[in-house]
mmCIF file of C-alpha atoms in Angstrom:
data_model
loop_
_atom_site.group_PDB
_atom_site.id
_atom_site.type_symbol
_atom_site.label_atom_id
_atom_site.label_comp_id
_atom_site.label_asym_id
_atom_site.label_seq_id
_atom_site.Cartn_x
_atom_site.Cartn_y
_atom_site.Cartn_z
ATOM 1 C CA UNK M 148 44.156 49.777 -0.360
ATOM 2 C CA UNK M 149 40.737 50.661 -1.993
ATOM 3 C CA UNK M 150 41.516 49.685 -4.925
ATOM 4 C CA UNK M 151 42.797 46.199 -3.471
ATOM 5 C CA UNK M 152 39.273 46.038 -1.547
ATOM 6 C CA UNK M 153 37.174 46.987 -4.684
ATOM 7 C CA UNK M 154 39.046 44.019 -6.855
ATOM 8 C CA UNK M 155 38.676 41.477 -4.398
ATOM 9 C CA UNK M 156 34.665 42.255 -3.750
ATOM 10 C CA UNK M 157 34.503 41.870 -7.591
ATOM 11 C CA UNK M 158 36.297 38.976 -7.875
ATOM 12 C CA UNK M 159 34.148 37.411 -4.767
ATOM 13 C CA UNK M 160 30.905 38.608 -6.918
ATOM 14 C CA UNK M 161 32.738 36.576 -10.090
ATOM 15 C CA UNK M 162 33.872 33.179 -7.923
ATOM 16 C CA UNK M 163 29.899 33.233 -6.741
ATOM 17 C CA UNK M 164 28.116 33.437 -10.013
ATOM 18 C CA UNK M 165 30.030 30.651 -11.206
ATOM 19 C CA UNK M 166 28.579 28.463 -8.625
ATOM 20 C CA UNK M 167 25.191 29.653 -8.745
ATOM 21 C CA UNK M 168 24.405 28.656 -12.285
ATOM 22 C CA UNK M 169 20.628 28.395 -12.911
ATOM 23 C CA UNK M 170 20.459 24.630 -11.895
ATOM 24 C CA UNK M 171 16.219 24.289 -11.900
ATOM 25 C CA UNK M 172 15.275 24.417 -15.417
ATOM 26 C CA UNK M 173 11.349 24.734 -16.142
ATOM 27 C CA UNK M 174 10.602 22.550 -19.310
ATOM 28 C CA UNK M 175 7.927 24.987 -20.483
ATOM 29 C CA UNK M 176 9.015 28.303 -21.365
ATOM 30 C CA UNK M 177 5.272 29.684 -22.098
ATOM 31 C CA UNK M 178 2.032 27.557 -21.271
ATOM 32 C CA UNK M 179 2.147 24.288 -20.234
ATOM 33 C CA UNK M 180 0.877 21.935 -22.769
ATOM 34 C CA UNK M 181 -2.618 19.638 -21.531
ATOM 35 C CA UNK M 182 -2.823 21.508 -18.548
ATOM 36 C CA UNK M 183 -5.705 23.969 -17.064
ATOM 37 C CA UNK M 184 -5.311 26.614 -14.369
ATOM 38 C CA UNK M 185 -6.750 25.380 -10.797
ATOM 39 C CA UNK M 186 -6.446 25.869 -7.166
ATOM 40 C CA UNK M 187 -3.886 23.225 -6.579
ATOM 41 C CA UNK M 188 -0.748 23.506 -5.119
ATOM 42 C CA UNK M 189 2.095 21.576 -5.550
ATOM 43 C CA UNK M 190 3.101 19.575 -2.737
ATOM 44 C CA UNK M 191 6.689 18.973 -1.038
ATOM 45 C CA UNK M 192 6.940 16.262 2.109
ATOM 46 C CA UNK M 193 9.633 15.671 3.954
ATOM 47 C CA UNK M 194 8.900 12.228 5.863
ATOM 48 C CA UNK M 195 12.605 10.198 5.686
ATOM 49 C CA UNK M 196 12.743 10.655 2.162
ATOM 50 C CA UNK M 197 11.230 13.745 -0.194
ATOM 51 C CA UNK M 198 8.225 13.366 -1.355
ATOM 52 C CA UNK M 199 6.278 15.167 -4.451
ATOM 53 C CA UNK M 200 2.472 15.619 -5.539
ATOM 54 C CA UNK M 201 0.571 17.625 -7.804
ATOM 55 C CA UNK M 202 3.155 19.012 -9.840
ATOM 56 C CA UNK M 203 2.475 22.416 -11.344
ATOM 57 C CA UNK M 204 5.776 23.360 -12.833
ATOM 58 C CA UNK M 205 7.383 20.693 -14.477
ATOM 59 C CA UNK M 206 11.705 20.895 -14.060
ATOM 60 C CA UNK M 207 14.482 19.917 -14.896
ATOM 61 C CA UNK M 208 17.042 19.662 -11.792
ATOM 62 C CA UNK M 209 20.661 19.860 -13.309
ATOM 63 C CA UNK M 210 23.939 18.124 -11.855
ATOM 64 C CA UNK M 211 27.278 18.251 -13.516
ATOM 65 C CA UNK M 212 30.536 16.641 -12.716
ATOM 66 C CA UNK M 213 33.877 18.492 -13.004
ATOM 67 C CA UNK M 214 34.894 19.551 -16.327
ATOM 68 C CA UNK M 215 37.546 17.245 -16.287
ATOM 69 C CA UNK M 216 35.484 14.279 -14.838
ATOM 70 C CA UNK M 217 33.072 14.380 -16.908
ATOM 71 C CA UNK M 218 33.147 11.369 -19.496
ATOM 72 C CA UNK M 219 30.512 12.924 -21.945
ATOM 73 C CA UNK M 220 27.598 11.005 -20.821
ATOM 74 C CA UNK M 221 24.492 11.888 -19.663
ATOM 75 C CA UNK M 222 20.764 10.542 -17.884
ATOM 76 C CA UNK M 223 17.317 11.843 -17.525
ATOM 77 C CA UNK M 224 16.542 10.562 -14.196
ATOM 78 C CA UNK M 225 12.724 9.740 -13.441
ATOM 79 C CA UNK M 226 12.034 9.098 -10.167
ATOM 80 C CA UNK M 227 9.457 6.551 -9.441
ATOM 81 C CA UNK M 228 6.090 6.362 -6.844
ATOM 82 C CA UNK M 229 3.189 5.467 -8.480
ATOM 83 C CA UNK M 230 2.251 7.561 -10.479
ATOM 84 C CA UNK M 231 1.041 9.187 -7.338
ATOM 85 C CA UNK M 232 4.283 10.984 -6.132
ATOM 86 C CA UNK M 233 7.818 11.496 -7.003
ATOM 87 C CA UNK M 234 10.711 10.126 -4.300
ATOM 88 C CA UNK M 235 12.450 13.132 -5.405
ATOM 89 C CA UNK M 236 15.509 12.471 -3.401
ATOM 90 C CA UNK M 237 15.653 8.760 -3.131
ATOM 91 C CA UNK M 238 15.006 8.025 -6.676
ATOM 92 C CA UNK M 239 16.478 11.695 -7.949
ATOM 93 C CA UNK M 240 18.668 13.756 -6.563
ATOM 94 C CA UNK M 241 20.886 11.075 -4.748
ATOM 95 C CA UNK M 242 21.159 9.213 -7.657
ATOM 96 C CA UNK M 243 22.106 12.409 -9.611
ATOM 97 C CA UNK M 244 24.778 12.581 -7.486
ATOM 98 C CA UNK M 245 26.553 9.462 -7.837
ATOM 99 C CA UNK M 246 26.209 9.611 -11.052
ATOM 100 C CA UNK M 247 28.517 12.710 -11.640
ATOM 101 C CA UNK M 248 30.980 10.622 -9.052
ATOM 102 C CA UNK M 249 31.159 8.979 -12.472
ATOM 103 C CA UNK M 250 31.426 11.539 -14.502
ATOM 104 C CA UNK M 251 27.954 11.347 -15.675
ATOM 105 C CA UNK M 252 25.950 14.508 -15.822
ATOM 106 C CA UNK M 253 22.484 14.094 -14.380
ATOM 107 C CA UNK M 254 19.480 15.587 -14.815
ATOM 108 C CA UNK M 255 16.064 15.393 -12.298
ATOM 109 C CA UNK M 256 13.035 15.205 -13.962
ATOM 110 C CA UNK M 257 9.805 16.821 -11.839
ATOM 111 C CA UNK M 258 7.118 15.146 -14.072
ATOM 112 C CA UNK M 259 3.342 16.125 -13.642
ATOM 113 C CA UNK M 260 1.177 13.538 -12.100
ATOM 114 C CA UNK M 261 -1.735 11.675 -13.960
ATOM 115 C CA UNK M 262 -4.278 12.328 -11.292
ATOM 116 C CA UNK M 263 -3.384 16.138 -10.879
ATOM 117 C CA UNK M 264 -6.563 18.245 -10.722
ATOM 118 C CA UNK M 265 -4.530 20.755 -13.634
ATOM 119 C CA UNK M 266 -3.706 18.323 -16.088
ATOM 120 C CA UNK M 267 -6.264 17.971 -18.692
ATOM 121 C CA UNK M 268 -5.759 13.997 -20.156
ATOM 122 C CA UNK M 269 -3.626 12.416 -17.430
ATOM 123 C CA UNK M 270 -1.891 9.505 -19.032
ATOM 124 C CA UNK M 271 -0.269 12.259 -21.598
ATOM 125 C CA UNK M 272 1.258 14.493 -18.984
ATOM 126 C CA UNK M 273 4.152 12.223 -17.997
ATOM 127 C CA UNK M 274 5.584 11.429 -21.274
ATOM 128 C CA UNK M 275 4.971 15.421 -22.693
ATOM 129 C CA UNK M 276 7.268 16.105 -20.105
ATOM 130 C CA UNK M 277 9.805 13.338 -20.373
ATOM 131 C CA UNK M 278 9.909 14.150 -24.097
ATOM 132 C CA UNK M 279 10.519 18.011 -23.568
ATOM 133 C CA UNK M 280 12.741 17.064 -21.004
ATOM 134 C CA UNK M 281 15.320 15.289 -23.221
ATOM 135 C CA UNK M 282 14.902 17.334 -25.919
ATOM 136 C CA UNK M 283 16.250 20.054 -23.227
ATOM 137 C CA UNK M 284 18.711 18.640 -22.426
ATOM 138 C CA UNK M 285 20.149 17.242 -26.240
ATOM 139 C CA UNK M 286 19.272 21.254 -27.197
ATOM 140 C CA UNK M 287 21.752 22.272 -24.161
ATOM 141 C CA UNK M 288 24.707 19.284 -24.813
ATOM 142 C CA UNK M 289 27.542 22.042 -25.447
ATOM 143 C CA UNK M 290 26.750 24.167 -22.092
ATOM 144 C CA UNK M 291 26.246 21.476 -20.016
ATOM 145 C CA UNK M 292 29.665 19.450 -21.536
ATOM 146 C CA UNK M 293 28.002 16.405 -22.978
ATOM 147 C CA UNK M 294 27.590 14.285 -26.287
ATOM 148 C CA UNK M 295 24.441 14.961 -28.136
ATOM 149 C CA UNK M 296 24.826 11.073 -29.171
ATOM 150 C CA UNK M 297 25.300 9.355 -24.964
ATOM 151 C CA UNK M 298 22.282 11.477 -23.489
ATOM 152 C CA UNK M 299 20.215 8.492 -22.135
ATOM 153 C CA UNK M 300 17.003 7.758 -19.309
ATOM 154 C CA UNK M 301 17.174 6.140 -16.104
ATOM 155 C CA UNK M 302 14.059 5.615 -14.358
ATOM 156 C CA UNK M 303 12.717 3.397 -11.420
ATOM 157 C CA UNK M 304 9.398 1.428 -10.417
ATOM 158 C CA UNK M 305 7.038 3.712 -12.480
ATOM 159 C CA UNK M 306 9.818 6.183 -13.058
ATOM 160 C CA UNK M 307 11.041 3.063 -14.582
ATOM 161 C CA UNK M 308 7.643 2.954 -17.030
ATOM 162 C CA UNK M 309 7.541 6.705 -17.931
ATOM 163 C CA UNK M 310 11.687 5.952 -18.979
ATOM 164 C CA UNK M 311 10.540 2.709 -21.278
ATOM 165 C CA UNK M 312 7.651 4.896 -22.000
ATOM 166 C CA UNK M 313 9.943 7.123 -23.910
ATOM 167 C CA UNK M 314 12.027 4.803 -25.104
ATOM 168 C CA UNK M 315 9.430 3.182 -27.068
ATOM 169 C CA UNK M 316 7.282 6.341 -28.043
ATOM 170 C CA UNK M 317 9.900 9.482 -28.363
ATOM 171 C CA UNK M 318 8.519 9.864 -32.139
ATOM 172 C CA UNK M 319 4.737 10.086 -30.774
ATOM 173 C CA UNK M 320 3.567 14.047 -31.616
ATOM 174 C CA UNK M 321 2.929 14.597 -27.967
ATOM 175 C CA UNK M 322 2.360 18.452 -28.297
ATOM 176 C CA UNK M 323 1.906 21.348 -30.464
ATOM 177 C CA UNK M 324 5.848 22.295 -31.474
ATOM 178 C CA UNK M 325 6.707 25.695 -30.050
ATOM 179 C CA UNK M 326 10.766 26.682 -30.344
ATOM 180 C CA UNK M 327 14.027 25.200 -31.587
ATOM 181 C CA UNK M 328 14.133 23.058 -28.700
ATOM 182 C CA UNK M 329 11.459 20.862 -30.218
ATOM 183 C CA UNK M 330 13.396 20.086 -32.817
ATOM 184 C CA UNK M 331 16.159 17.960 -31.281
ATOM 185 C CA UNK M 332 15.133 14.252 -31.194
ATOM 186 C CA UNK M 333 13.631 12.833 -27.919
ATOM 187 C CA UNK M 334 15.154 9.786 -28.320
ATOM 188 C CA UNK M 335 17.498 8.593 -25.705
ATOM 189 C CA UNK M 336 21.048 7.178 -26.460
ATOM 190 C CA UNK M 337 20.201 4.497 -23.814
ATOM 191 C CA UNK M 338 17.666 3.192 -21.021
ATOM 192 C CA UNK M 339 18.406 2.119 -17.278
ATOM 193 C CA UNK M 340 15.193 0.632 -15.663
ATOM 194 C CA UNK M 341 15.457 -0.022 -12.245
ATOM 195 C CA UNK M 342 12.703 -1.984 -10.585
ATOM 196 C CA UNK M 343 10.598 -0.461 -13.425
ATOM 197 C CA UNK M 344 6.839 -1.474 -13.873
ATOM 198 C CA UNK M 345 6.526 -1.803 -17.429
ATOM 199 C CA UNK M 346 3.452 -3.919 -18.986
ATOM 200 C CA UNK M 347 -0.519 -2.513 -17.865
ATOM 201 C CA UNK M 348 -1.601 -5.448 -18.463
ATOM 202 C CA UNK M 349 -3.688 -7.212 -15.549
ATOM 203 C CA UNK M 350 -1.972 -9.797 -13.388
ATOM 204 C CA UNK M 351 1.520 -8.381 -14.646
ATOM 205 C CA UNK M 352 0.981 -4.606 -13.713
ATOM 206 C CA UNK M 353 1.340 -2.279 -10.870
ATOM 207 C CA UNK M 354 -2.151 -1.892 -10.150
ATOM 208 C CA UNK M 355 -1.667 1.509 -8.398
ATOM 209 C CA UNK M 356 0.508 2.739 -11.069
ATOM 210 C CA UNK M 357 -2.102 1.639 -13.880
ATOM 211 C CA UNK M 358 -4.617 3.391 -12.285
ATOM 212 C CA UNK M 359 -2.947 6.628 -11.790
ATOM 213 C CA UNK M 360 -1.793 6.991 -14.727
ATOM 214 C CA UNK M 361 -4.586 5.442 -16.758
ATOM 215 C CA UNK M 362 -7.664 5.155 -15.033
ATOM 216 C CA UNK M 363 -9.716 2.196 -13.420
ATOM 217 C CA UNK M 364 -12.072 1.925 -16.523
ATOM 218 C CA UNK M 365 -9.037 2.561 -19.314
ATOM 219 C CA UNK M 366 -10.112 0.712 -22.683
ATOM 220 C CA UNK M 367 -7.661 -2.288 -24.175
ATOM 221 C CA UNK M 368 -6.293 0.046 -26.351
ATOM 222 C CA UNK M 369 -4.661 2.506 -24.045
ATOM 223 C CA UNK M 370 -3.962 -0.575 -21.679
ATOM 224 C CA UNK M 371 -1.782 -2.444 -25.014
ATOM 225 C CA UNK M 372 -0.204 1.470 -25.597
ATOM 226 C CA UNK M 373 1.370 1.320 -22.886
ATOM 227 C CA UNK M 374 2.353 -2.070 -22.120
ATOM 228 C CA UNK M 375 5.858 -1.018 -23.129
ATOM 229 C CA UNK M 376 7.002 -4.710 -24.074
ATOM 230 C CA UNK M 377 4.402 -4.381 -26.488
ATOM 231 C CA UNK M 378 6.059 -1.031 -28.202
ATOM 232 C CA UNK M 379 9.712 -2.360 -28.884
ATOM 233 C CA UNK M 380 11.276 -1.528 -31.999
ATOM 234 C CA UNK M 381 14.807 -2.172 -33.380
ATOM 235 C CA UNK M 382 14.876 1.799 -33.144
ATOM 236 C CA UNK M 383 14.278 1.316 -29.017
ATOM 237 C CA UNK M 384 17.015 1.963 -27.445
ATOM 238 C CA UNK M 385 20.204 0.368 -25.636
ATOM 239 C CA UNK M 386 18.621 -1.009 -22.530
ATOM 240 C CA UNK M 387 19.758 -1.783 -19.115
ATOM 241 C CA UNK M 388 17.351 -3.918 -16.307
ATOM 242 C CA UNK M 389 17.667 -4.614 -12.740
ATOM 243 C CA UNK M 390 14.772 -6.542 -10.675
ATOM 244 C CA UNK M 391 14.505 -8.222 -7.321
ATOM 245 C CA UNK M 392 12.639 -11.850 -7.650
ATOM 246 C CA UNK M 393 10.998 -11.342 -4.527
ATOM 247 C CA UNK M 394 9.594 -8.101 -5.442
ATOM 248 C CA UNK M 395 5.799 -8.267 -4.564
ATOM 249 C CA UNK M 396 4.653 -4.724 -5.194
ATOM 250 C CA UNK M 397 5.984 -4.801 -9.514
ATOM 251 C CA UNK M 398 6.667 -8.461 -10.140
ATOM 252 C CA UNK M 399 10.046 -9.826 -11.871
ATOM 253 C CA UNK M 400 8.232 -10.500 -15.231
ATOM 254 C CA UNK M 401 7.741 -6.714 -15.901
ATOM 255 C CA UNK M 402 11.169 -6.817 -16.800
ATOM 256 C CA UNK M 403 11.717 -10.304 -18.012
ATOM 257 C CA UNK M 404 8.897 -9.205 -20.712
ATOM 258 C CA UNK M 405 11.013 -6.430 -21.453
ATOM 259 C CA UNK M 406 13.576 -8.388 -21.761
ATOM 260 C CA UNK M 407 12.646 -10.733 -24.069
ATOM 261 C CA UNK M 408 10.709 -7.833 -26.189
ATOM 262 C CA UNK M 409 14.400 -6.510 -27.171
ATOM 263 C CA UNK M 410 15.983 -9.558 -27.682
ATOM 264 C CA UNK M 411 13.205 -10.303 -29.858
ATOM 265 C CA UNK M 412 14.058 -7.453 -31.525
ATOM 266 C CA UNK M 413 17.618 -7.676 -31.883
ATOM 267 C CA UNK M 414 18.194 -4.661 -29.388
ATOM 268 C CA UNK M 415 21.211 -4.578 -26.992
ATOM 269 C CA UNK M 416 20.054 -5.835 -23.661
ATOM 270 C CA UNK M 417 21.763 -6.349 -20.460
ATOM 271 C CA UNK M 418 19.861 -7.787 -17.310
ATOM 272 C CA UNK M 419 20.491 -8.474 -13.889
ATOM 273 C CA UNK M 420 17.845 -9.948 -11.565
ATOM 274 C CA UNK M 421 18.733 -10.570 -7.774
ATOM 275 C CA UNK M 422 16.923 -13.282 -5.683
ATOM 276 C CA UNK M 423 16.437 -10.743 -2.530
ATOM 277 C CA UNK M 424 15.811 -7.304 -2.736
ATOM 278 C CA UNK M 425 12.201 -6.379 -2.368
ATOM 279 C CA UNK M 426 10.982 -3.323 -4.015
ATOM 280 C CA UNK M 427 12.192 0.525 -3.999
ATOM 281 C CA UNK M 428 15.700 -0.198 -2.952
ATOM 282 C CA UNK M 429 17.180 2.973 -4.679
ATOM 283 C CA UNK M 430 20.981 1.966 -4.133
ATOM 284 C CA UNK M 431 20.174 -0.856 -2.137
ATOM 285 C CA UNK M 432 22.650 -0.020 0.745
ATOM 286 C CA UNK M 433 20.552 -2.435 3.093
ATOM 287 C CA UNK M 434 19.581 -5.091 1.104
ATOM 288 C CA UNK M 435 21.914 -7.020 0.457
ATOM 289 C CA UNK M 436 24.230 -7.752 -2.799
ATOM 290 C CA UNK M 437 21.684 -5.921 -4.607
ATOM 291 C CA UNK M 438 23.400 -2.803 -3.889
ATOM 292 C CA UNK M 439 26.288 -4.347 -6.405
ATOM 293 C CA UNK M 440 23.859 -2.858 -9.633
ATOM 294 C CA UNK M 441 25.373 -0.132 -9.380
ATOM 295 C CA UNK M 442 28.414 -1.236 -10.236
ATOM 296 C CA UNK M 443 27.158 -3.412 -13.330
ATOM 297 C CA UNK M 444 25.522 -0.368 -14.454
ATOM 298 C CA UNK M 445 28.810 1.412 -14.646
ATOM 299 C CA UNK M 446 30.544 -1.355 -16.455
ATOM 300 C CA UNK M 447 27.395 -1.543 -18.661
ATOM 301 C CA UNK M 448 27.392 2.025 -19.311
ATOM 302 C CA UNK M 449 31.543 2.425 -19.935
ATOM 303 C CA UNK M 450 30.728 -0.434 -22.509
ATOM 304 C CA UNK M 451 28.396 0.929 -24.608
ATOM 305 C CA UNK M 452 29.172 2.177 -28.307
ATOM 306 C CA UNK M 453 28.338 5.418 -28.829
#
């Protein structure tokens, strides 16, 4: 009887480790590149939707389908608001979890904030972390069940920017090189922008975005850096666009620009742009046939050559 006890507390034990696999993943394992030690605290709101601000700890938040779900795939996720905060749920987490009702593994990305009091140059922040991110998750592919080659970004409003952001500079020397995991490319096999603000460039921009991330004064230089239309390559990646015409916080030709930036450089392109919609519509379950993207995106997605 004991004995019969004993095996089933261990097998309990076994049954809950399984499930309690470390699923917050910090990005930096020692010191935090461009960053200096303040009093600020990270912030967590809870107002209809989470809301995150002056990020200390930068994360990865990790969602896997099924073993046998799961196609192979794989997304960063960057969740947009400004620059200013992260709608971690509405623009994260929720969409991580469709995703692996796909079979797509899905991983959160809590990016420092430009105007954070601990982050040294601000426009830098976002993309060091994007770039470890991926790398992360590429260096992890066999644990977490997915192809090194179909590891992509999705990102939205100026989630959407920090995900063209790295699909335009992943080869940019970001920060000193510190373990193996720096080694794996930061490339991604594929970008999803979603509502994403993409040029800096005045009368095109998200003004509050711009100036979060690169200041109200920033130089022509930094302002043409990262106007992403302006970065393309025929090395930028796959690319995926939704927009709502009537969108009057990022306007439509953030992504039309983008558009026409990878067809100009022979890069595969897919777009979508609604006539209603508005802005921030995550899955767009109240706006209309806007909500149908997602479903484009997963024929887009199931389409794509590895």
């Amino acid at each position: 009887m004991k004995k019969s006890i004993i095996l089933s507390f261990i097998m309990l034990i076994s049954v809950a480790t399984s499930f309690s696999q470390e699923t917050i993943v910090p990005l930096w394992l020692n010191q935090v590149p461009n960053q200096q030690i303040t009093d600020e605290v990270e912030l967590v709101e809870s107002t209809g939707i989470i809301r995150i601000s002056k990020v200390q700890n930068p994360t990865i938040e990790v969602f896997l389908p099924a073993k046998n779900n799961a196609t192979g795939q794989a997304a960063l996720i960057c969740p947009g608001g400004g620059y200013g905060i992260l709608a971690y749920d509405w623009e994260g987490t929720d969409i991580a979890k469709w995703l692996n009702s796909k079979g797509i593994a899905a991983f959160v990305l809590k990016y420092r904030l430009p105007d954070s009091k601990s982050v040294i140059e601000s426009y830098k922040a976002p993309l060091q972390d994007a770039i470890r991110a991926l790398r992360t998750i590429r260096y992890n592919a066999k644990k977490y069940n997915i192809h090194k080659s179909q590891i992509g970004v999705m990102g939205f409003s100026a989630g959407g920017h920090l995900a063209s952001t790295l699909g335009t500079h992943f080869n940019e020397v970001m920060y000193t090189p510190s373990d193996r995991i720096d080694q794996e490319s930061a490339r991604p096999d594929f970008m999803a922008l979603i509502y994403p603000v993409i040029s800096m460039q005045n009368g095109v921009t998200h003004n509050g975005s711009k100036n979060h991330l690169l200041g109200k004064d920033a130089n022509a230089e930094l302002i043409d850096k990262f106007s992403n239309e302006l970065q393309v390559t025929t090395d930028t990646p796959p690319t995926f666009l939704i927009h709502a015409s009537d969108d009057k916080a990022v306007p439509v030709q953030n992504s039309m620009l983008m558009y026409s930036s990878l067809i100009k450089n022979s890069v595969s392109t897919e777009m979508h742009i609604y006539p209603k919609g508005g802005h921030g519509f995550s899955f767009g379950h109240k706006q209309g046939h806007v909500n149908s993207w997602t479903d484009l995106f997963c024929t887009w997605i199931n389409n794509l050559e590895e």
